[in-house]
Tab-separated table of C-alpha atoms in Angstrom:
chain	number	residue	atom	x	y	z
L	1	UNK	CA	-139.001	-34.286	6.119
L	2	UNK	CA	-138.193	-30.789	4.948
L	3	UNK	CA	-137.570	-29.514	8.421
L	4	UNK	CA	-134.785	-32.084	8.840
L	5	UNK	CA	-133.101	-31.267	5.489
L	6	UNK	CA	-133.205	-27.496	5.809
L	7	UNK	CA	-130.809	-27.065	8.773
L	8	UNK	CA	-128.301	-29.507	7.339
L	9	UNK	CA	-128.306	-27.571	3.964
L	10	UNK	CA	-127.808	-24.253	5.697
L	11	UNK	CA	-125.209	-25.298	8.126
L	12	UNK	CA	-122.184	-25.445	5.822
L	13	UNK	CA	-123.029	-22.149	4.328
L	14	UNK	CA	-123.138	-20.582	7.777
L	15	UNK	CA	-119.710	-22.113	8.536
L	16	UNK	CA	-118.226	-20.801	5.267
L	17	UNK	CA	-119.427	-17.152	6.001
L	18	UNK	CA	-117.705	-17.220	9.476
L	19	UNK	CA	-115.468	-14.408	10.541
L	20	UNK	CA	-112.005	-14.311	8.896
L	21	UNK	CA	-109.190	-16.165	10.669
L	22	UNK	CA	-106.408	-13.933	9.386
L	23	UNK	CA	-105.827	-10.380	8.004
L	24	UNK	CA	-106.456	-11.767	4.529
L	25	UNK	CA	-109.596	-11.459	2.451
L	26	UNK	CA	-110.495	-12.179	-1.126
L	27	UNK	CA	-109.470	-8.668	-2.018
L	28	UNK	CA	-106.016	-9.031	-0.450
L	29	UNK	CA	-105.579	-12.519	-2.060
L	30	UNK	CA	-106.325	-11.084	-5.529
L	31	UNK	CA	-104.111	-8.202	-4.876
L	32	UNK	CA	-101.372	-10.438	-3.524
L	33	UNK	CA	-101.380	-12.581	-6.630
L	34	UNK	CA	-101.297	-9.554	-8.890
L	35	UNK	CA	-98.407	-8.157	-6.961
L	36	UNK	CA	-96.472	-11.351	-6.991
L	37	UNK	CA	-97.016	-11.722	-10.774
L	38	UNK	CA	-95.905	-8.052	-11.260
L	39	UNK	CA	-92.911	-8.587	-9.088
L	40	UNK	CA	-91.724	-11.551	-11.212
L	41	UNK	CA	-92.104	-9.507	-14.368
L	42	UNK	CA	-90.412	-6.663	-12.696
L	43	UNK	CA	-87.400	-8.783	-11.843
L	44	UNK	CA	-87.115	-10.141	-15.361
L	45	UNK	CA	-87.380	-6.732	-16.775
L	46	UNK	CA	-84.937	-5.166	-14.359
L	47	UNK	CA	-82.310	-7.921	-14.198
L	48	UNK	CA	-82.500	-9.618	-17.659
L	49	UNK	CA	-84.552	-7.848	-20.318
L	50	UNK	CA	-83.608	-4.228	-20.012
L	51	UNK	CA	-80.194	-3.224	-21.413
L	52	UNK	CA	-77.233	-2.101	-19.437
L	53	UNK	CA	-76.540	1.678	-19.239
L	54	UNK	CA	-73.954	3.209	-21.457
L	55	UNK	CA	-72.137	4.884	-18.558
L	56	UNK	CA	-73.228	2.882	-15.497
L	57	UNK	CA	-73.183	-0.590	-17.091
L	58	UNK	CA	-75.273	-3.183	-15.146
L	59	UNK	CA	-75.245	-1.050	-11.962
L	60	UNK	CA	-78.243	0.736	-13.493
L	61	UNK	CA	-80.288	-2.298	-12.536
L	62	UNK	CA	-80.276	-1.074	-9.010
L	63	UNK	CA	-81.951	2.119	-10.222
L	64	UNK	CA	-85.098	-0.002	-10.797
L	65	UNK	CA	-85.114	-0.995	-7.253
L	66	UNK	CA	-83.699	2.105	-5.406
L	67	UNK	CA	-85.870	4.862	-6.951
L	68	UNK	CA	-89.357	3.018	-6.886
L	69	UNK	CA	-88.507	2.181	-3.206
L	70	UNK	CA	-87.673	5.892	-2.382
L	71	UNK	CA	-90.755	7.168	-4.133
L	72	UNK	CA	-93.043	4.634	-2.668
L	73	UNK	CA	-91.764	4.969	0.888
L	74	UNK	CA	-91.318	8.702	0.694
L	75	UNK	CA	-94.250	10.007	-1.211
L	76	UNK	CA	-96.805	7.168	-0.724
L	77	UNK	CA	-95.876	6.099	2.718
L	78	UNK	CA	-95.131	9.382	4.321
L	79	UNK	CA	-98.006	10.966	2.343
L	80	UNK	CA	-100.384	8.596	3.847
L	81	UNK	CA	-98.779	9.120	7.312
L	82	UNK	CA	-99.392	12.899	6.792
L	83	UNK	CA	-102.956	12.235	5.820
L	84	UNK	CA	-103.627	9.944	8.695
L	85	UNK	CA	-101.983	12.448	11.238
L	86	UNK	CA	-104.021	15.424	9.880
L	87	UNK	CA	-107.126	13.187	9.959
L	88	UNK	CA	-106.471	12.187	13.479
L	89	UNK	CA	-105.815	15.753	14.738
L	90	UNK	CA	-109.023	16.800	12.965
L	91	UNK	CA	-111.446	13.908	13.688
L	92	UNK	CA	-109.791	12.300	16.663
L	93	UNK	CA	-110.843	8.762	15.620
L	94	UNK	CA	-108.834	5.583	15.731
L	95	UNK	CA	-109.169	4.975	12.023
L	96	UNK	CA	-106.816	7.850	11.216
L	97	UNK	CA	-104.364	7.006	13.938
L	98	UNK	CA	-104.072	3.399	12.741
L	99	UNK	CA	-103.797	4.462	9.148
L	100	UNK	CA	-100.967	6.776	10.120
L	101	UNK	CA	-99.240	4.159	12.168
L	102	UNK	CA	-99.449	1.459	9.464
L	103	UNK	CA	-98.237	3.848	6.802
L	104	UNK	CA	-95.372	4.960	9.038
L	105	UNK	CA	-94.192	1.385	9.671
L	106	UNK	CA	-94.089	0.736	5.955
L	107	UNK	CA	-92.448	4.010	5.274
L	108	UNK	CA	-89.830	3.071	7.694
L	109	UNK	CA	-89.188	-0.211	5.920
L	110	UNK	CA	-89.064	1.337	2.520
L	111	UNK	CA	-86.999	4.258	3.561
L	112	UNK	CA	-84.446	1.789	5.258
L	113	UNK	CA	-84.251	-0.181	1.945
L	114	UNK	CA	-83.875	3.103	0.076
L	115	UNK	CA	-80.712	3.922	2.119
L	116	UNK	CA	-79.257	0.417	1.741
L	117	UNK	CA	-79.966	0.038	-2.004
L	118	UNK	CA	-78.806	3.638	-2.602
L	119	UNK	CA	-75.503	2.949	-0.824
L	120	UNK	CA	-75.001	-0.333	-2.796
L	121	UNK	CA	-75.764	1.642	-6.011
L	122	UNK	CA	-73.468	4.539	-4.898
L	123	UNK	CA	-70.414	2.442	-4.339
L	124	UNK	CA	-69.946	1.412	-8.110
L	125	UNK	CA	-71.241	4.710	-9.511
L	126	UNK	CA	-69.922	7.240	-7.075
L	127	UNK	CA	-67.098	5.351	-5.575
L	128	UNK	CA	-68.468	5.509	-2.007
L	129	UNK	CA	-71.196	3.919	0.097
L	130	UNK	CA	-72.029	7.089	1.854
L	131	UNK	CA	-71.579	10.771	1.494
L	132	UNK	CA	-73.005	13.645	3.685
L	133	UNK	CA	-74.848	14.928	0.589
L	134	UNK	CA	-78.001	16.951	1.380
L	135	UNK	CA	-80.381	14.450	-0.097
L	136	UNK	CA	-78.783	11.427	1.595
L	137	UNK	CA	-78.564	13.250	4.930
L	138	UNK	CA	-82.210	14.365	4.720
L	139	UNK	CA	-83.329	10.888	3.940
L	140	UNK	CA	-81.459	9.597	6.856
L	141	UNK	CA	-83.178	12.196	8.949
L	142	UNK	CA	-86.433	10.957	7.696
L	143	UNK	CA	-85.447	7.418	8.656
L	144	UNK	CA	-84.445	8.507	12.221
L	145	UNK	CA	-87.878	10.445	12.490
L	146	UNK	CA	-89.829	7.239	11.492
L	147	UNK	CA	-87.751	5.199	14.101
L	148	UNK	CA	-88.572	7.984	16.676
L	149	UNK	CA	-92.255	7.739	15.646
L	150	UNK	CA	-92.415	3.993	16.202
L	151	UNK	CA	-90.399	4.241	19.535
L	152	UNK	CA	-92.752	6.893	20.808
L	153	UNK	CA	-95.821	4.687	19.974
L	154	UNK	CA	-94.304	1.775	21.830
L	155	UNK	CA	-93.318	4.023	24.926
L	156	UNK	CA	-96.706	5.810	25.378
L	157	UNK	CA	-99.523	3.806	27.030
L	158	UNK	CA	-102.387	6.297	26.963
L	159	UNK	CA	-103.933	5.752	23.501
L	160	UNK	CA	-105.180	9.348	23.112
L	161	UNK	CA	-101.806	10.850	24.106
L	162	UNK	CA	-99.969	8.318	21.845
L	163	UNK	CA	-102.187	9.159	18.846
L	164	UNK	CA	-101.701	12.988	19.372
L	165	UNK	CA	-97.955	12.717	19.807
L	166	UNK	CA	-97.658	10.359	16.815
L	167	UNK	CA	-99.611	12.800	14.787
L	168	UNK	CA	-97.194	15.627	15.483
L	169	UNK	CA	-94.153	13.556	14.827
L	170	UNK	CA	-95.755	12.271	11.642
L	171	UNK	CA	-96.235	15.659	10.341
L	172	UNK	CA	-92.698	16.548	11.226
L	173	UNK	CA	-91.511	13.578	9.151
L	174	UNK	CA	-93.771	14.595	6.375
L	175	UNK	CA	-92.262	18.060	6.293
L	176	UNK	CA	-88.873	16.471	5.603
L	177	UNK	CA	-90.070	14.982	2.203
L	178	UNK	CA	-90.352	18.212	0.231
L	179	UNK	CA	-86.865	19.039	1.514
L	180	UNK	CA	-85.551	15.807	0.283
L	181	UNK	CA	-87.288	16.355	-3.123
L	182	UNK	CA	-85.908	19.938	-3.522
L	183	UNK	CA	-82.498	19.388	-1.857
L	184	UNK	CA	-80.876	18.443	-5.141
L	185	UNK	CA	-82.026	21.819	-6.586
L	186	UNK	CA	-81.234	23.963	-3.577
L	187	UNK	CA	-77.749	22.631	-2.736
L	188	UNK	CA	-74.934	21.315	-4.653
L	189	UNK	CA	-74.263	17.713	-3.795
L	190	UNK	CA	-73.264	14.319	-5.047
L	191	UNK	CA	-76.779	13.125	-5.704
L	192	UNK	CA	-78.023	13.776	-9.212
L	193	UNK	CA	-81.051	15.901	-9.869
L	194	UNK	CA	-84.433	14.464	-10.716
L	195	UNK	CA	-83.816	11.313	-12.858
L	196	UNK	CA	-86.943	11.314	-14.749
L	197	UNK	CA	-88.306	14.578	-16.336
L	198	UNK	CA	-91.665	13.928	-18.153
L	199	UNK	CA	-90.620	16.619	-20.792
L	200	UNK	CA	-87.046	15.465	-21.325
L	201	UNK	CA	-86.059	12.044	-20.344
L	202	UNK	CA	-82.723	10.460	-21.132
L	203	UNK	CA	-84.009	6.906	-20.733
L	204	UNK	CA	-84.687	4.900	-23.775
L	205	UNK	CA	-88.068	3.145	-24.384
L	206	UNK	CA	-87.407	-0.211	-22.606
L	207	UNK	CA	-85.538	1.297	-19.641
L	208	UNK	CA	-88.259	3.921	-19.237
L	209	UNK	CA	-90.956	1.227	-19.280
L	210	UNK	CA	-89.018	-0.965	-16.826
L	211	UNK	CA	-88.654	2.047	-14.436
L	212	UNK	CA	-92.462	2.872	-14.599
L	213	UNK	CA	-93.422	-0.738	-14.273
L	214	UNK	CA	-91.195	-1.106	-11.226
L	215	UNK	CA	-92.813	2.050	-9.725
L	216	UNK	CA	-96.323	0.474	-10.180
L	217	UNK	CA	-95.117	-2.868	-8.924
L	218	UNK	CA	-93.849	-1.439	-5.707
L	219	UNK	CA	-96.904	0.738	-5.228
L	220	UNK	CA	-99.083	-2.356	-5.508
L	221	UNK	CA	-96.897	-4.274	-3.064
L	222	UNK	CA	-97.064	-1.261	-0.755
L	223	UNK	CA	-100.918	-1.103	-0.834
L	224	UNK	CA	-101.206	-4.860	-0.231
L	225	UNK	CA	-98.882	-4.699	2.761
L	226	UNK	CA	-100.761	-1.533	4.006
L	227	UNK	CA	-104.024	-3.353	4.049
L	228	UNK	CA	-102.633	-6.228	6.006
L	229	UNK	CA	-100.797	-3.913	8.368
L	230	UNK	CA	-103.834	-1.838	8.975
L	231	UNK	CA	-106.046	-4.822	9.700
L	232	UNK	CA	-103.297	-6.106	12.132
L	233	UNK	CA	-103.364	-2.680	13.886
L	234	UNK	CA	-107.168	-2.900	14.094
L	235	UNK	CA	-107.013	-6.293	15.609
L	236	UNK	CA	-104.457	-5.162	18.195
L	237	UNK	CA	-106.998	-2.363	19.204
L	238	UNK	CA	-109.685	-4.887	19.470
L	239	UNK	CA	-107.660	-7.263	21.633
L	240	UNK	CA	-106.699	-4.236	23.848
L	241	UNK	CA	-110.363	-3.136	24.182
L	242	UNK	CA	-111.598	-6.735	24.685
L	243	UNK	CA	-109.098	-7.520	27.375
L	244	UNK	CA	-110.025	-4.345	29.201
L	245	UNK	CA	-113.650	-5.253	29.151
L	246	UNK	CA	-112.805	-8.650	30.476
L	247	UNK	CA	-110.746	-7.125	33.258
L	248	UNK	CA	-113.581	-4.806	34.296
L	249	UNK	CA	-116.185	-7.644	34.154
L	250	UNK	CA	-113.834	-9.768	36.307
L	251	UNK	CA	-113.443	-7.142	38.900
L	252	UNK	CA	-117.165	-6.510	38.898
L	253	UNK	CA	-117.810	-10.129	39.526
L	254	UNK	CA	-115.216	-10.099	42.289
L	255	UNK	CA	-116.777	-7.051	43.884
L	256	UNK	CA	-120.182	-8.616	43.725
L	257	UNK	CA	-119.015	-11.999	45.126
L	258	UNK	CA	-117.398	-10.033	48.043
L	259	UNK	CA	-120.662	-8.177	48.649
L	260	UNK	CA	-119.287	-4.748	48.162
L	261	UNK	CA	-121.813	-2.102	46.901
L	262	UNK	CA	-120.242	-0.659	43.851
L	263	UNK	CA	-117.549	-2.120	41.513
L	264	UNK	CA	-116.986	1.032	39.511
L	265	UNK	CA	-114.285	2.510	41.645
L	266	UNK	CA	-112.216	-0.767	41.876
L	267	UNK	CA	-112.728	-1.436	38.268
L	268	UNK	CA	-111.297	1.768	37.268
L	269	UNK	CA	-108.328	1.233	39.486
L	270	UNK	CA	-107.585	-2.194	38.300
L	271	UNK	CA	-107.644	-1.133	34.693
L	272	UNK	CA	-104.947	1.287	35.553
L	273	UNK	CA	-103.852	3.402	32.540
L	274	UNK	CA	-105.903	1.523	30.048
L	275	UNK	CA	-109.158	1.644	32.010
L	276	UNK	CA	-108.946	5.291	32.746
L	277	UNK	CA	-108.078	5.978	29.087
L	278	UNK	CA	-111.113	4.143	27.980
L	279	UNK	CA	-113.512	6.266	30.081
L	280	UNK	CA	-111.526	9.471	29.815
L	281	UNK	CA	-110.293	11.524	26.981
L	282	UNK	CA	-108.655	8.592	25.267
L	283	UNK	CA	-111.841	6.802	24.706
L	284	UNK	CA	-111.976	7.995	21.140
L	285	UNK	CA	-109.049	5.723	20.389
L	286	UNK	CA	-109.562	2.950	22.839
L	287	UNK	CA	-113.304	2.379	21.888
L	288	UNK	CA	-113.650	3.844	18.457
L	289	UNK	CA	-112.689	0.503	16.656
L	290	UNK	CA	-116.057	-0.679	17.818
L	291	UNK	CA	-117.457	1.483	14.979
L	292	UNK	CA	-116.399	-1.197	12.633
L	293	UNK	CA	-117.788	0.303	9.507
L	294	UNK	CA	-115.238	3.084	9.506
L	295	UNK	CA	-112.313	0.700	10.016
L	296	UNK	CA	-113.406	-1.926	7.761
L	297	UNK	CA	-114.341	0.504	4.921
L	298	UNK	CA	-110.991	2.227	5.253
L	299	UNK	CA	-109.012	-0.983	5.267
L	300	UNK	CA	-110.317	-2.337	2.118
C	1	UNK	CA	-72.666	-8.831	-15.706
C	2	UNK	CA	-70.620	-5.916	-14.257
C	3	UNK	CA	-71.076	-5.061	-10.506
C	4	UNK	CA	-73.060	-8.290	-9.946
C	5	UNK	CA	-72.118	-8.423	-6.248
C	6	UNK	CA	-73.795	-4.925	-5.606
C	7	UNK	CA	-76.795	-5.875	-7.647
C	8	UNK	CA	-77.164	-9.259	-5.873
C	9	UNK	CA	-76.761	-7.666	-2.491
C	10	UNK	CA	-79.293	-4.918	-3.303
C	11	UNK	CA	-81.970	-7.278	-4.511
C	12	UNK	CA	-81.187	-9.949	-2.000
C	13	UNK	CA	-81.321	-7.664	1.023
C	14	UNK	CA	-84.538	-6.165	-0.232
C	15	UNK	CA	-86.066	-9.581	-0.792
C	16	UNK	CA	-85.147	-10.818	2.641
C	17	UNK	CA	-86.418	-7.673	4.334
C	18	UNK	CA	-89.761	-7.673	2.458
C	19	UNK	CA	-90.268	-11.428	2.994
C	20	UNK	CA	-89.457	-11.268	6.646
C	21	UNK	CA	-91.823	-8.416	7.171
C	22	UNK	CA	-94.708	-10.038	5.304
C	23	UNK	CA	-94.127	-13.206	7.164
C	24	UNK	CA	-94.156	-11.265	10.433
C	25	UNK	CA	-97.463	-9.308	9.692
C	26	UNK	CA	-99.314	-12.389	8.352
C	27	UNK	CA	-98.312	-14.680	11.249
C	28	UNK	CA	-99.076	-12.133	13.902
C	29	UNK	CA	-102.397	-11.379	12.127
C	30	UNK	CA	-103.309	-15.051	12.203
C	31	UNK	CA	-102.254	-15.478	15.832
C	32	UNK	CA	-104.070	-12.357	17.122
C	33	UNK	CA	-107.232	-13.011	15.207
C	34	UNK	CA	-107.999	-15.850	17.518
C	35	UNK	CA	-108.216	-13.428	20.422
C	36	UNK	CA	-110.772	-11.161	18.711
C	37	UNK	CA	-114.510	-11.946	19.031
C	38	UNK	CA	-115.995	-13.005	15.762
C	39	UNK	CA	-118.421	-10.131	15.570
C	40	UNK	CA	-115.582	-7.608	15.598
C	41	UNK	CA	-113.678	-9.384	12.676
C	42	UNK	CA	-115.164	-8.199	9.412
C	43	UNK	CA	-113.165	-7.318	6.422
C	44	UNK	CA	-114.740	-6.044	3.207
């Protein structure tokens, strides 16, 4: 009697603990709900509750969007890109490469939105959408470097070479961020100097709170997106590695069926760039995802 | 509200870009997960 009940009782539990069917997890779901709630409050604060500025009027509401976007994309996004790039050049594992690539894509998105929202804010405040101001120009350079980073990753097939080149471009992009930060102090331009000085801020209480709350909100959204994007990159690596294994197994089976003595040569040839990369210097990237603990731990 | 057009454009473009990106990442993640063996799919 008990032997028939036991499997039925354990079966649903086994089904429930099956592998995930998306990049989501309990952690990302909780973080996503928190991010959404914070975003709703941020919109209420930025668009309705906070007062208009004495000089800028309601145009200041773009400040709560533009500056957090710039700081999140520039400092958090490019900072993680730099950490991932250094980590890859040092450790040569796929984890760091995937972290850098995921952060770079988000930095590209946030930097692009920084340029757009900055232009839309500049038109009513400065009277122009764009000016070749040092900070604006250097931000545009950062945006182009991040596009170059992405284009290079798409164009390079060898995973090891791709990761190494990416790391170099990533560090180049990261070197631009201090220049963006200091450009308003070094050169005279249209862009104002640092808006928030912890020792002497011109913002009143509610405006200051709205600004800092917006910063935290966009940082939380960034982290939530980063976890999903990292997991997607990890899955991409797994698919590439898995399809390569399948191709080799298929060729091996073909060779055995044909009665030829050794499949290793033909398998390597069939796998082309990917196969040779997996067994050559690129194996750190192509096969390292199999060390799941590193990836999983880093992603969450 | 003064400059409402610029504000709406700024928030609107940001919302569209972020939602599109989130949709793309989540949909692709769901699609690609099916091609990865279960033992290699483990999130913390």
